[in-house]
Every structure is written in structure tokens, then in C-alpha cells.
Coordinates of C-alpha atoms in Angstrom, one line a residue:
Chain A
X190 CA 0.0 0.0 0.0
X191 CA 2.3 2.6 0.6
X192 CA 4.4 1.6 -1.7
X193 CA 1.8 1.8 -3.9
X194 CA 1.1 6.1 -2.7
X195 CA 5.4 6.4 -3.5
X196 CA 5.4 5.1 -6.9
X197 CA 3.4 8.7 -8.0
X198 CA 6.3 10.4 -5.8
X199 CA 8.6 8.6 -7.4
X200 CA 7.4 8.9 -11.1
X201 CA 7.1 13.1 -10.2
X202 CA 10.1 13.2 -8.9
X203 CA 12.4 12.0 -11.6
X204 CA 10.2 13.6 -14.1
X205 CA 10.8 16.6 -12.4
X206 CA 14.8 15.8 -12.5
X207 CA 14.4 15.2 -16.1
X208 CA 12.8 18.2 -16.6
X209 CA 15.2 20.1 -14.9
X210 CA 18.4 18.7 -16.0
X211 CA 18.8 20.8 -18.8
X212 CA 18.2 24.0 -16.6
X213 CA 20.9 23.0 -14.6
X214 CA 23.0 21.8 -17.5
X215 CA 22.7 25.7 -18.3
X216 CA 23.6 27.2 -14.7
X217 CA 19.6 29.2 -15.5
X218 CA 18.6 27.7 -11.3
X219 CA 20.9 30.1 -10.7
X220 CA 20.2 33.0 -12.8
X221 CA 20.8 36.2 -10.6
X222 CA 17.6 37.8 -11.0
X223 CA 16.5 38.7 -7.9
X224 CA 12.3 39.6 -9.4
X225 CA 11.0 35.7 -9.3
X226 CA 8.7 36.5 -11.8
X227 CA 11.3 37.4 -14.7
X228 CA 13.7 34.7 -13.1
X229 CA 10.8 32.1 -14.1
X230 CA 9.8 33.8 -17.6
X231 CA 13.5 33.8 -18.2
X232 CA 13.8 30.1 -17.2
X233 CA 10.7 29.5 -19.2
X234 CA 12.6 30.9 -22.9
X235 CA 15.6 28.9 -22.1
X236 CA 13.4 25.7 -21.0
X237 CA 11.4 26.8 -25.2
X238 CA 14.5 27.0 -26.9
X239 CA 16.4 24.1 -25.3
X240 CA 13.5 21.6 -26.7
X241 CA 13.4 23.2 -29.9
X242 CA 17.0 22.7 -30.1
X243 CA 18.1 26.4 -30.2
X244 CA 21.2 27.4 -28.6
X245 CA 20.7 28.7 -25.6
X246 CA 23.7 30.1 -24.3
X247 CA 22.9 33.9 -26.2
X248 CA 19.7 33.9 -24.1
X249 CA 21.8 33.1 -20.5
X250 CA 23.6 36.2 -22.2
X251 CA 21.1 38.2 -23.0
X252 CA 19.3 37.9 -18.8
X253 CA 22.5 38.7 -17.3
X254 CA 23.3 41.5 -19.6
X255 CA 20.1 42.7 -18.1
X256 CA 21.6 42.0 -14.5
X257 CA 24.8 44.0 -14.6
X258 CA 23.3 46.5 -16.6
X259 CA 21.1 47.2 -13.7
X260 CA 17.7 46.7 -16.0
X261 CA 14.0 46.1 -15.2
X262 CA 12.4 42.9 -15.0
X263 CA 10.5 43.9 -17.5
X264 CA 12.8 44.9 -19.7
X265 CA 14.8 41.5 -19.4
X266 CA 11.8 39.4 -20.1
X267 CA 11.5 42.0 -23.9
X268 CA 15.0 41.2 -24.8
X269 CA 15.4 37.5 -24.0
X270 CA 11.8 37.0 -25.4
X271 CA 12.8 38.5 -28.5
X272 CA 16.3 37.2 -29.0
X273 CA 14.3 33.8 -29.2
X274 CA 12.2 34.7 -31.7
X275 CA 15.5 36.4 -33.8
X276 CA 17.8 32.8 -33.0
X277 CA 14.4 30.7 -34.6
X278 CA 14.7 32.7 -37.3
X279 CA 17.9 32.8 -37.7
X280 CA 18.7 29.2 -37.8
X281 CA 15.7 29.2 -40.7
X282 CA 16.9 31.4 -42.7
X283 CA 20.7 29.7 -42.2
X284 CA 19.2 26.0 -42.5
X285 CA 19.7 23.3 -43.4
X286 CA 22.2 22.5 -40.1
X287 CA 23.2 26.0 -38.9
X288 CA 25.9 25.9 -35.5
X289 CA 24.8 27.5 -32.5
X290 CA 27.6 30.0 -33.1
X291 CA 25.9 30.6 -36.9
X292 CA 22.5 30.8 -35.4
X293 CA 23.9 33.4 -33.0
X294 CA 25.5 35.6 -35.5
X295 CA 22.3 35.4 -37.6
X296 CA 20.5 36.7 -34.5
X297 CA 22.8 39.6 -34.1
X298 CA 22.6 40.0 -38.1
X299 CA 19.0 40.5 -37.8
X300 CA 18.9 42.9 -34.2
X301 CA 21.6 45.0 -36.2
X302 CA 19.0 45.2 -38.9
X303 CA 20.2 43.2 -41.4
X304 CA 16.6 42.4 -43.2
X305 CA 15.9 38.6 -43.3
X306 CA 16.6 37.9 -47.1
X307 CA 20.2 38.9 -46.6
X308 CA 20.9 36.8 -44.0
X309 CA 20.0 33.6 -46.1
X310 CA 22.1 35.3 -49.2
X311 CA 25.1 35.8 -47.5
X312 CA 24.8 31.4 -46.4
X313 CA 24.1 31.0 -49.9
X314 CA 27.2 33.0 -51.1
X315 CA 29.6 31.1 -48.5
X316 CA 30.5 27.5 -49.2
X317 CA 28.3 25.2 -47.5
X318 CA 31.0 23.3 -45.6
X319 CA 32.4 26.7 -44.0
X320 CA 31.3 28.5 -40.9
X321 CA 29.3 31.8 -42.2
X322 CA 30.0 33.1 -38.7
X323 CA 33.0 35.5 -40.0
X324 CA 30.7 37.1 -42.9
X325 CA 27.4 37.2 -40.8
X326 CA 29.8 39.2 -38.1
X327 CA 31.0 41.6 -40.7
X328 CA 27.7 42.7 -42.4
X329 CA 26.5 43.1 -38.5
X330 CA 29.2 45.4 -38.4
X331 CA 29.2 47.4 -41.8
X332 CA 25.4 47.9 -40.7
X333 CA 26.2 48.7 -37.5
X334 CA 28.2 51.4 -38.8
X335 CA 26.1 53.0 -40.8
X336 CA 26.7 51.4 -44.3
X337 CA 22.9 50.5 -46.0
X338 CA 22.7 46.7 -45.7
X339 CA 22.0 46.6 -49.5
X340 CA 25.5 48.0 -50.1
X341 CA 27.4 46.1 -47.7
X342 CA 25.6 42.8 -49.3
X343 CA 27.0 43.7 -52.7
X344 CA 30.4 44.5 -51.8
X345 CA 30.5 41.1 -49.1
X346 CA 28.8 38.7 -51.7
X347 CA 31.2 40.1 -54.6
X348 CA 34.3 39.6 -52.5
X349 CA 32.7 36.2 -51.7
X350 CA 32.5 35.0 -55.2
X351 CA 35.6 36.3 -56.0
X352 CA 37.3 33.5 -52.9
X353 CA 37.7 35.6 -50.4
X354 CA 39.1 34.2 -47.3
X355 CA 37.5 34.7 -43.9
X356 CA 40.7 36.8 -42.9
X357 CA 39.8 38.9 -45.7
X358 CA 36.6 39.0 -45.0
X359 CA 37.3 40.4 -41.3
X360 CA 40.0 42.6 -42.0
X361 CA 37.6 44.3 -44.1
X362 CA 35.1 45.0 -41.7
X363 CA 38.1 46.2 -38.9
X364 CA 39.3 48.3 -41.7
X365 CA 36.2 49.9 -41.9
X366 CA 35.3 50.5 -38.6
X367 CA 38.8 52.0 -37.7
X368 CA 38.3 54.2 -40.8
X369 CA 34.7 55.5 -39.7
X370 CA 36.7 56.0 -36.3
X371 CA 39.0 58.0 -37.7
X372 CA 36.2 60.1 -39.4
X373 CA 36.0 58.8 -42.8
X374 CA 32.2 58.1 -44.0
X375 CA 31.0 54.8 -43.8
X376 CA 30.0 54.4 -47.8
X377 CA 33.6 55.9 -48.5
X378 CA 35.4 53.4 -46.1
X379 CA 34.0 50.6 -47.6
X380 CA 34.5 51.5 -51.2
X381 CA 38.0 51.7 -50.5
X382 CA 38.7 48.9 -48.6
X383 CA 36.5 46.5 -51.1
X384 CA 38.5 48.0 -53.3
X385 CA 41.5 46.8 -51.8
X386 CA 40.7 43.5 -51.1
X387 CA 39.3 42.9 -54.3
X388 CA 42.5 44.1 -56.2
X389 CA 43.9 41.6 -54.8
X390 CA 41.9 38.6 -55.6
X391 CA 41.9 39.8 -59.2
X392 CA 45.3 39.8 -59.4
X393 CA 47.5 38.3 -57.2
X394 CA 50.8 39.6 -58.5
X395 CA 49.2 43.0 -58.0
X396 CA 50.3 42.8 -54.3
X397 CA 53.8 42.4 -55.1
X398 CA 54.2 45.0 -57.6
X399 CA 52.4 47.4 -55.5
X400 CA 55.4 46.2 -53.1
X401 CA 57.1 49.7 -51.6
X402 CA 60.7 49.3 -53.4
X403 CA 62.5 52.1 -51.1
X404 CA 62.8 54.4 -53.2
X405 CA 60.5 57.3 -53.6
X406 CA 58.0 57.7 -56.9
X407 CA 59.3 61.1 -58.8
X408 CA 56.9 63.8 -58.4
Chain B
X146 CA 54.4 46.9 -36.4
X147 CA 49.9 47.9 -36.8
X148 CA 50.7 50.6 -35.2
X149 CA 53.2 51.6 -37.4
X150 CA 50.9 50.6 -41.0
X151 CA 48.2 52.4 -38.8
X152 CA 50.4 55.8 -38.7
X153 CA 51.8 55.3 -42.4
X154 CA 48.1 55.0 -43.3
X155 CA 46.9 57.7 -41.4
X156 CA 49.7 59.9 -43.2
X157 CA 48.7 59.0 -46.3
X158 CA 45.3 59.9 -45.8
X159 CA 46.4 63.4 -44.1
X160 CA 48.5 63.8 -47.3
X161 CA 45.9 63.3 -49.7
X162 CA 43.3 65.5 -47.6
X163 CA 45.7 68.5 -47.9
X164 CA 46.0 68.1 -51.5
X165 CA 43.4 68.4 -53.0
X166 CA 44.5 69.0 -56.0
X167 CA 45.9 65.5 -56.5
X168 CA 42.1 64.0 -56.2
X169 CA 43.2 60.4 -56.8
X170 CA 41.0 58.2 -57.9
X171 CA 39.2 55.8 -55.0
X172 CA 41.1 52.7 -56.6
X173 CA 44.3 54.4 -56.6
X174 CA 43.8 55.2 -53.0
X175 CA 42.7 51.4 -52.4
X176 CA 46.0 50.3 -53.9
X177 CA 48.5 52.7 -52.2
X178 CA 46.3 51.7 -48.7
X179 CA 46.4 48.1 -49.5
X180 CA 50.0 48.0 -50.4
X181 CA 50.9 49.8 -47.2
X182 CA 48.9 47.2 -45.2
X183 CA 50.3 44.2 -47.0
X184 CA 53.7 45.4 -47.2
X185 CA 55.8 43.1 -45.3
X186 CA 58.6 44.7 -42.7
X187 CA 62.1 43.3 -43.3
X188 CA 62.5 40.6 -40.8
X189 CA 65.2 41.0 -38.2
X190 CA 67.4 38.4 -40.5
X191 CA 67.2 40.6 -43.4
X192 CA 68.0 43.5 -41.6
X193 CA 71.3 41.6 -40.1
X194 CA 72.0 40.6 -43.4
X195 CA 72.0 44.1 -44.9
X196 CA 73.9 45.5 -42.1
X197 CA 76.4 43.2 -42.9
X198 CA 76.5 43.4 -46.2
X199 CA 79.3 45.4 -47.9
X200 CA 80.6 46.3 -44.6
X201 CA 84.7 45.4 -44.2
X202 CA 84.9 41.9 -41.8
X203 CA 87.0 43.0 -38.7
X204 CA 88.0 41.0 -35.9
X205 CA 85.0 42.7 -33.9
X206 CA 82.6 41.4 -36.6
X207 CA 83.7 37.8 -36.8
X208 CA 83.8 37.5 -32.7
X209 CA 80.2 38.7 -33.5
X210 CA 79.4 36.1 -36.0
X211 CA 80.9 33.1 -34.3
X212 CA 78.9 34.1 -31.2
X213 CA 75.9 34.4 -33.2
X214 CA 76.9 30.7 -34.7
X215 CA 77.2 29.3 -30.8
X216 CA 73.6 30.7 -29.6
X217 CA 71.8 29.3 -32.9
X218 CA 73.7 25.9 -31.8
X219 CA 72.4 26.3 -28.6
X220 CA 68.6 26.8 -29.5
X221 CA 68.5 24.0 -31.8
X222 CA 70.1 21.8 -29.1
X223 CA 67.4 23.1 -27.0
X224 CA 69.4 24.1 -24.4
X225 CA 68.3 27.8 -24.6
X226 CA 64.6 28.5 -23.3
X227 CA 63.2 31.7 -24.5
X228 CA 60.9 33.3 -21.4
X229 CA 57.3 34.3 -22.8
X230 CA 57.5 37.7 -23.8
X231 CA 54.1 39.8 -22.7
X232 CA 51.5 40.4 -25.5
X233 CA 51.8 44.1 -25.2
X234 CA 54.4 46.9 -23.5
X235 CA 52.5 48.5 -20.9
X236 CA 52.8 52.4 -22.6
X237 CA 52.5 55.5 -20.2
X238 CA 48.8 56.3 -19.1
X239 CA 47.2 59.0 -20.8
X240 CA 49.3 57.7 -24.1
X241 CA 47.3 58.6 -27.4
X242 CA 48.9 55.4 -28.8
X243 CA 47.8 52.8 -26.2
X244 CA 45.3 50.2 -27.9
X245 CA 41.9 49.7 -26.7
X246 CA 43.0 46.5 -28.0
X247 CA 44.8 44.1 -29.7
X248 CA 45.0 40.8 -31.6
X249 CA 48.0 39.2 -30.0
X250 CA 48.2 35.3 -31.3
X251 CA 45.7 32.8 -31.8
X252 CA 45.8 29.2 -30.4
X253 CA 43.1 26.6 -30.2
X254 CA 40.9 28.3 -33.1
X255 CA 40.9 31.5 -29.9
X256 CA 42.6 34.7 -30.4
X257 CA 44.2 36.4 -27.5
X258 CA 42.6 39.7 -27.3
X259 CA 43.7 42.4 -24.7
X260 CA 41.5 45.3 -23.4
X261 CA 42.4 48.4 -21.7
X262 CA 40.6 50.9 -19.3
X263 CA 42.3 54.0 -18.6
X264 CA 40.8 55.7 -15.9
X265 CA 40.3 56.0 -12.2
X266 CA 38.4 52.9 -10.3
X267 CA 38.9 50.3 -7.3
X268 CA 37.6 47.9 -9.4
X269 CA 37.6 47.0 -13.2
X270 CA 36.4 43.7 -14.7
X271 CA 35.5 43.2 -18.5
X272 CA 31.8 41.8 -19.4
X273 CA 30.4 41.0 -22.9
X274 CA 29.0 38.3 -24.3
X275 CA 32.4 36.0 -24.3
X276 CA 31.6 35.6 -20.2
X277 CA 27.7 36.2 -20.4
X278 CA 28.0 39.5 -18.8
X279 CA 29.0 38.4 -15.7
X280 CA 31.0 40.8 -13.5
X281 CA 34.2 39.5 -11.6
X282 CA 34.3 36.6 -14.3
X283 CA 37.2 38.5 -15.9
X284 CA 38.9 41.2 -13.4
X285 CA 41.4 43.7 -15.2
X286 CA 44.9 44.2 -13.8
X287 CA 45.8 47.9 -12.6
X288 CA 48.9 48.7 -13.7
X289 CA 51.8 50.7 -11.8
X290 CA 50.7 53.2 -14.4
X291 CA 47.3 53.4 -13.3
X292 CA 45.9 52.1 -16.6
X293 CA 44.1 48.7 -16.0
X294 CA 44.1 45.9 -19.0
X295 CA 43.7 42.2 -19.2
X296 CA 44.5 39.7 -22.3
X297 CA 41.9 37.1 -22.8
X298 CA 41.4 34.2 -25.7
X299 CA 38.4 35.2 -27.6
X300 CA 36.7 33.2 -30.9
X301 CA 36.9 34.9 -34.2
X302 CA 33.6 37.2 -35.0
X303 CA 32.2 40.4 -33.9
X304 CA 31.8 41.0 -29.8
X305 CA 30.3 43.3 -27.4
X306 CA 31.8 44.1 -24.3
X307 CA 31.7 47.2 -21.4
X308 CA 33.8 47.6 -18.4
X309 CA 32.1 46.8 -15.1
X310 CA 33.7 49.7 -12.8
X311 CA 33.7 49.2 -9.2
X312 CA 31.2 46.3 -9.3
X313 CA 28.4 48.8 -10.9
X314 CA 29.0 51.2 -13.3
X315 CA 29.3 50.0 -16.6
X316 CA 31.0 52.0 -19.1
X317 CA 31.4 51.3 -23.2
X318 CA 35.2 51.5 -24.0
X319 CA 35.6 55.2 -24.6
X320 CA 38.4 53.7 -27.5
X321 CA 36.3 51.4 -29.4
X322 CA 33.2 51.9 -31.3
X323 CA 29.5 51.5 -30.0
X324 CA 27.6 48.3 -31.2
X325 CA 24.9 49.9 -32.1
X326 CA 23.0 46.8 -29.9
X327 CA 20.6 48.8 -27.0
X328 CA 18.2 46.5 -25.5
X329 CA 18.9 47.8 -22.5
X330 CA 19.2 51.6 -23.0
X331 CA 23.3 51.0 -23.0
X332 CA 25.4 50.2 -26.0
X333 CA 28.0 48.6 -25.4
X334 CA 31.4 48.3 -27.3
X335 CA 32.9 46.1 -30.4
X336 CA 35.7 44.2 -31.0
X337 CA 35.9 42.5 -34.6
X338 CA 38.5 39.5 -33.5
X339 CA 40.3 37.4 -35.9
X340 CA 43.8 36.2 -36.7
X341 CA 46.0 38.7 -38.8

């Protein structure tokens, strides 16, 4: 008989475990949010996009960039709540078997306001066997910067197709954001440094022949 | 030796934006910026090599050379350990030149990535979304110079990060631009990390 009232214990108990493995897997049981009600919402998100197989390490992020930043409950439960919705769409737009780092940089792709369609262009334009991270990054950061998403797209995809390398690909965008640091416009930094790089795949000798030979041009 | 294509470049452009006369065209200006960035520095061998080239062999020189000879034996027999040289010289606070940061090396896929505060606190620590924003995760080291900095192995991509002064006050990096990302009514900074 009471063996018989235990078994439901039991049953609840390790269902509850099971439940809450992945929670603890994730260190959310002890999320720092001190408003129970936006601890649990919180816990809830992670709990969503753990079974749906999203990564859930940007949402962990996302709360306790909330925490130190001193925010409101509320405004923690907005941004985690929608970085979810951003990381499903992102891994659609970057299937068929996006990482969880490529499904991250498509979020921040998307929250920088690069519009949907590009995000799924710039996978398409990147071999399939290669992390997109690196280009995803980039056009986060030309847009970031003030450069129209169309225009970063056509100078990213061009260099793309011409082989660029993911080095080239990044020192592109640090290029241009050291340029717009150092006051040059955004449009006019990024001609130039496309520019650059793609003299170079064109023409690979042209590197060397643009080589400084000591001695100084005649005026 | 950024820095120093950092300064050339900076020169050129200063040069062209006083003449404007000259008006190059944008893919002349790509080339002369690209070929500065690409140029490779003579490495310290060359540089030995064209010091010693042409120049008379004294008894000064060839003491020099066979010395030279007995430390290469040395290293290749191992016996010689070189210590681990710091990522960065610490620079004078205050110093126009001092980094926000800087790639350093990369190992394991990560790329050593140093940050730097420069100004007055009990307490720095570095937060982004490398160490989910937590503060204390990643304390900065203060300097005898007063600037505080710490060098940490980050993945290639696009971060955000702020400073976390004196366990709450969190500041963007006054040197690095703002990410443009403000859920939370504070942008924070952006470092675009990769290998070089």
C-alpha cells in the first residue's frame, strides 16, 4: 500500500529531475535575478529553446546583460523574449544545419538590422562546408556602422565569389570600422577597402608590384 | 608593427586630404592603402644581413658572427629556453597610442585579445558576451601606471563588451566603437577579433 502512494512520488520526482536537468546543465537555477517573476519567464525561454534545439547560451547572455546592466524585469523578459524569436529565425533562414555560433551571428545579423533575405544570401554565397560566422559578423558590423545593408551585401557577396578568405573578410570590416573611427564616412570606407581587397583577388601579382621598393616615386 | 601601417596609413590619408589637387582616384587610393597594409617589414634576419653586407669583416665582426653561430647551436640543441615575452608593452597612461586592443596570437581556433581601461576605479572587470556578462568573471589588472588591461582568448567574430567599474558602473570603452545593440538603453562596445 504505501508503496503503492510512493510510486506517483517517485514517477514526479524523476520527471521533475528530467525536466530540470537541462536548466541546470545551463547554470539558469541560478540566474541572478532577484524579481521571481522574470527569473521564471526567463527560465521558461531557455526551457522553449532548449526543446526546440536552439542554442541557448545567447539567451543566458542576453538575462544577465540585463543584471549588470542594472535593467528592469520587464525589460529583461523583452530582450530575451525576443532574441528567441531572432535565433528561430535565424537558424531558418541559415538552414539546413546551422551551429549554434551561426545561429547566433544570424540573431545579431537580424537585431543589427540586417533584413531577413540577406541573412539567407550571405549562407548561400559562402561555401556550405564553411562556418558563415565571419561574414554574418561583418555585415552586422558594416550595418552597424552606418553602411545600407543593400550596399554592404553587394560588396560582401562580390568579395565572396571572387574566394575571399575569412581573414579577408574580417579585415575588411576592422578596416572599416577603424576608418569610420577615424572620421572617414561609412560608404567611402568601404569603397576603398573592397576596393582593396578585391585588387587583390583579381590579381594576385598586383600585391607584389604594388610592393614599396625604397625608393620614392618622382613627383 | 599595426601601429606603425596604422600611422603610415593615417599619413597618407592626411596627405591626400591636404592636397586636394591631387584627387586620386578611390582605386588608386585602395592600392597605395592596401599596399601599405600588405607590405611586409624586413625581418630581423634581413635587416642583419644588410647591415652586414658590404661592410669590411674586422675581428670585432667575426667574434660577432661566431657568437651568433654558438647561440643558434644552442637553440637548436634546446638548451636555450626563450621566457614568454608579454603580448603588449605596458605604454604611459594617458598615451594617445595605447590600444583599446589588440589581436596578439591565436591558439586553439581563440585569439588572444587584450583590453584596456584607462581611468580611475577600485575595481575594473571586462563583461560581454564572451563571459555572459557576468562581472568578476574577468577582473582587469591595474597597472603601476594606473591604466588597467587584461588579455583574454576570444573566438573569431564580432563582440560586445563594457567595463564593469567598481562592481556597478558599466561603461562602453571610450576607445572602441559603439555596437549599435541597446536593448537595454546602453550600448555597449565592439571588437571585430580574428587572426591577422
Amino acid at each position: 500500500m504505501n508503496m503503492h502512494r510512493r510510486v506517483p512520488t517517485l514517477v514526479a520526482l524523476v520527471l521533475a529531475s528530467v525536466s530540470a536537468a537541462p536548466l541546470l546543465a545551463q547554470g539558469t537555477s541560478v540566474l541572478p535575478i532577484a524579481d521571481v517573476k522574470t527569473r521564471s519567464a526567463v527560465q521558461r525561454e531557455i526551457a522553449r529553446a532548449e526543446s526546440k534545439g536552439l542554442p541557448t547560451q545567447p539567451l543566458v547572455a542576453k538575462a544577465m546583460e540585463g543584471v549588470t546592466k542594472q535593467a528592469t524585469g520587464e525589460q529583461i523578459r523583452d530582450a530575451v523574449s525576443s532574441l528567441a524569436k531572432r535565433l528561430e529565425q535565424a537558424r531558418a533562414l541559415l538552414a539546413p544545419s546551422p551551429s549554434a555560433a551561426e545561429v547566433a551571428s544570424g540573431a545579431d545579423a537580424l537585431r543589427a538590422g540586417v533584413p531577413a533575405p540577406m541573412v539567407k544570401k550571405i549562407r548561400a554565397a559562402w561555401p556550405a562546408d564553411q562556418s558563415v560566422v565571419m561574414p554574418l559578423d561583418v555585415m552586422t558590423e558594416l550595418v552597424a556602422r552606418g553602411i545600407p545593408a543593400s550596399r554592404a551585401l553587394e560588396r560582401l557577396t562580390s568579395l565572396m565569389a571572387k574566394g575571399a578568405t575569412p581573414s579577408q573578410i574580417a579585415a575588411l570590416g576592422s578596416s572599416v570600422q577603424s576608418d569610420v573611427a577615424a572620421g572617414l564616412a561609412p560608404d567611402a570606407a568601404l569603397e576603398v577597402r573592397a576596393r582593396g581587397v578585391m585588387s587583390l583577388l583579381n590579381s594576385p601579382a598586383a600585391g607584389a608590384s604594388l610592393a614599396p621598393t625604397g625608393q620614392r616615386p618622382p613627383r | 608593427m599595426s601601429d606603425e601601417r596604422d600611422l603610415l596609413i593615417a599619413r597618407v590619408r592626411e596627405t591626400l586630404r591636404a592636397d586636394p589637387a591631387a584627387a586620386p582616384e578611390p582605386r588608386a587610393v585602395a592600392q597605395v592603402l592596401q599596399a601599405v597594409w600588405q607590405s611586409p617589414r624586413p625581418s630581423l634576419w634581413q635587416r642583419a644581413v644588410e647591415a652586414w653586407r658590404g661592410a669590411a669583416v674586422t675581428p670585432a665582426r667575426a667574434t660577432g658572427l661566431a657568437a651568433v653561430a654558438l647561440l643558434l647551436g644552442f637553440v637548436t640543441r634546446g638548451v636555450v629556453v626563450e621566457p614568454a615575452a608579454p603580448a603588449v608593452a605596458a605604454r604611459p597612461a594617458g598615451s594617445s597610442a595605447f590600444p583599446a586592443q589588440r589581436v596578439a596570437d591565436v591558439a586553439d581556433g581563440l585569439v588572444q585579445t587584450q583590453f584596456v581601461y584607462d581611468g580611475k576605479a577600485e575595481s575594473v572587470s571586462l563583461v560581454g558576451d564572451f563571459n555572459d556578462w557576468q562581472g568578476g568573471v574577468t577582473p582587469l589588472d591595474r597597472l603601476e601606471t594606473g591604466v588597467w588591461t587584461v588579455t583574454v582568448p576570444l573566438p573569431p567574430g564580432r563582440h560586445v563588451y563594457a567595463f564593469l567599474i567598481d562592481g556597478t558602473l558599466v561603461v562602453a570603452d571610450p576607445r572602441a566603437p559603439k555596437s549599435g545593440d541597446a536593448d537595454y538603453g546602453q550600448e555597449g562596445s565592439v571588437v571585430m577579433v580574428f587572426a591577422r
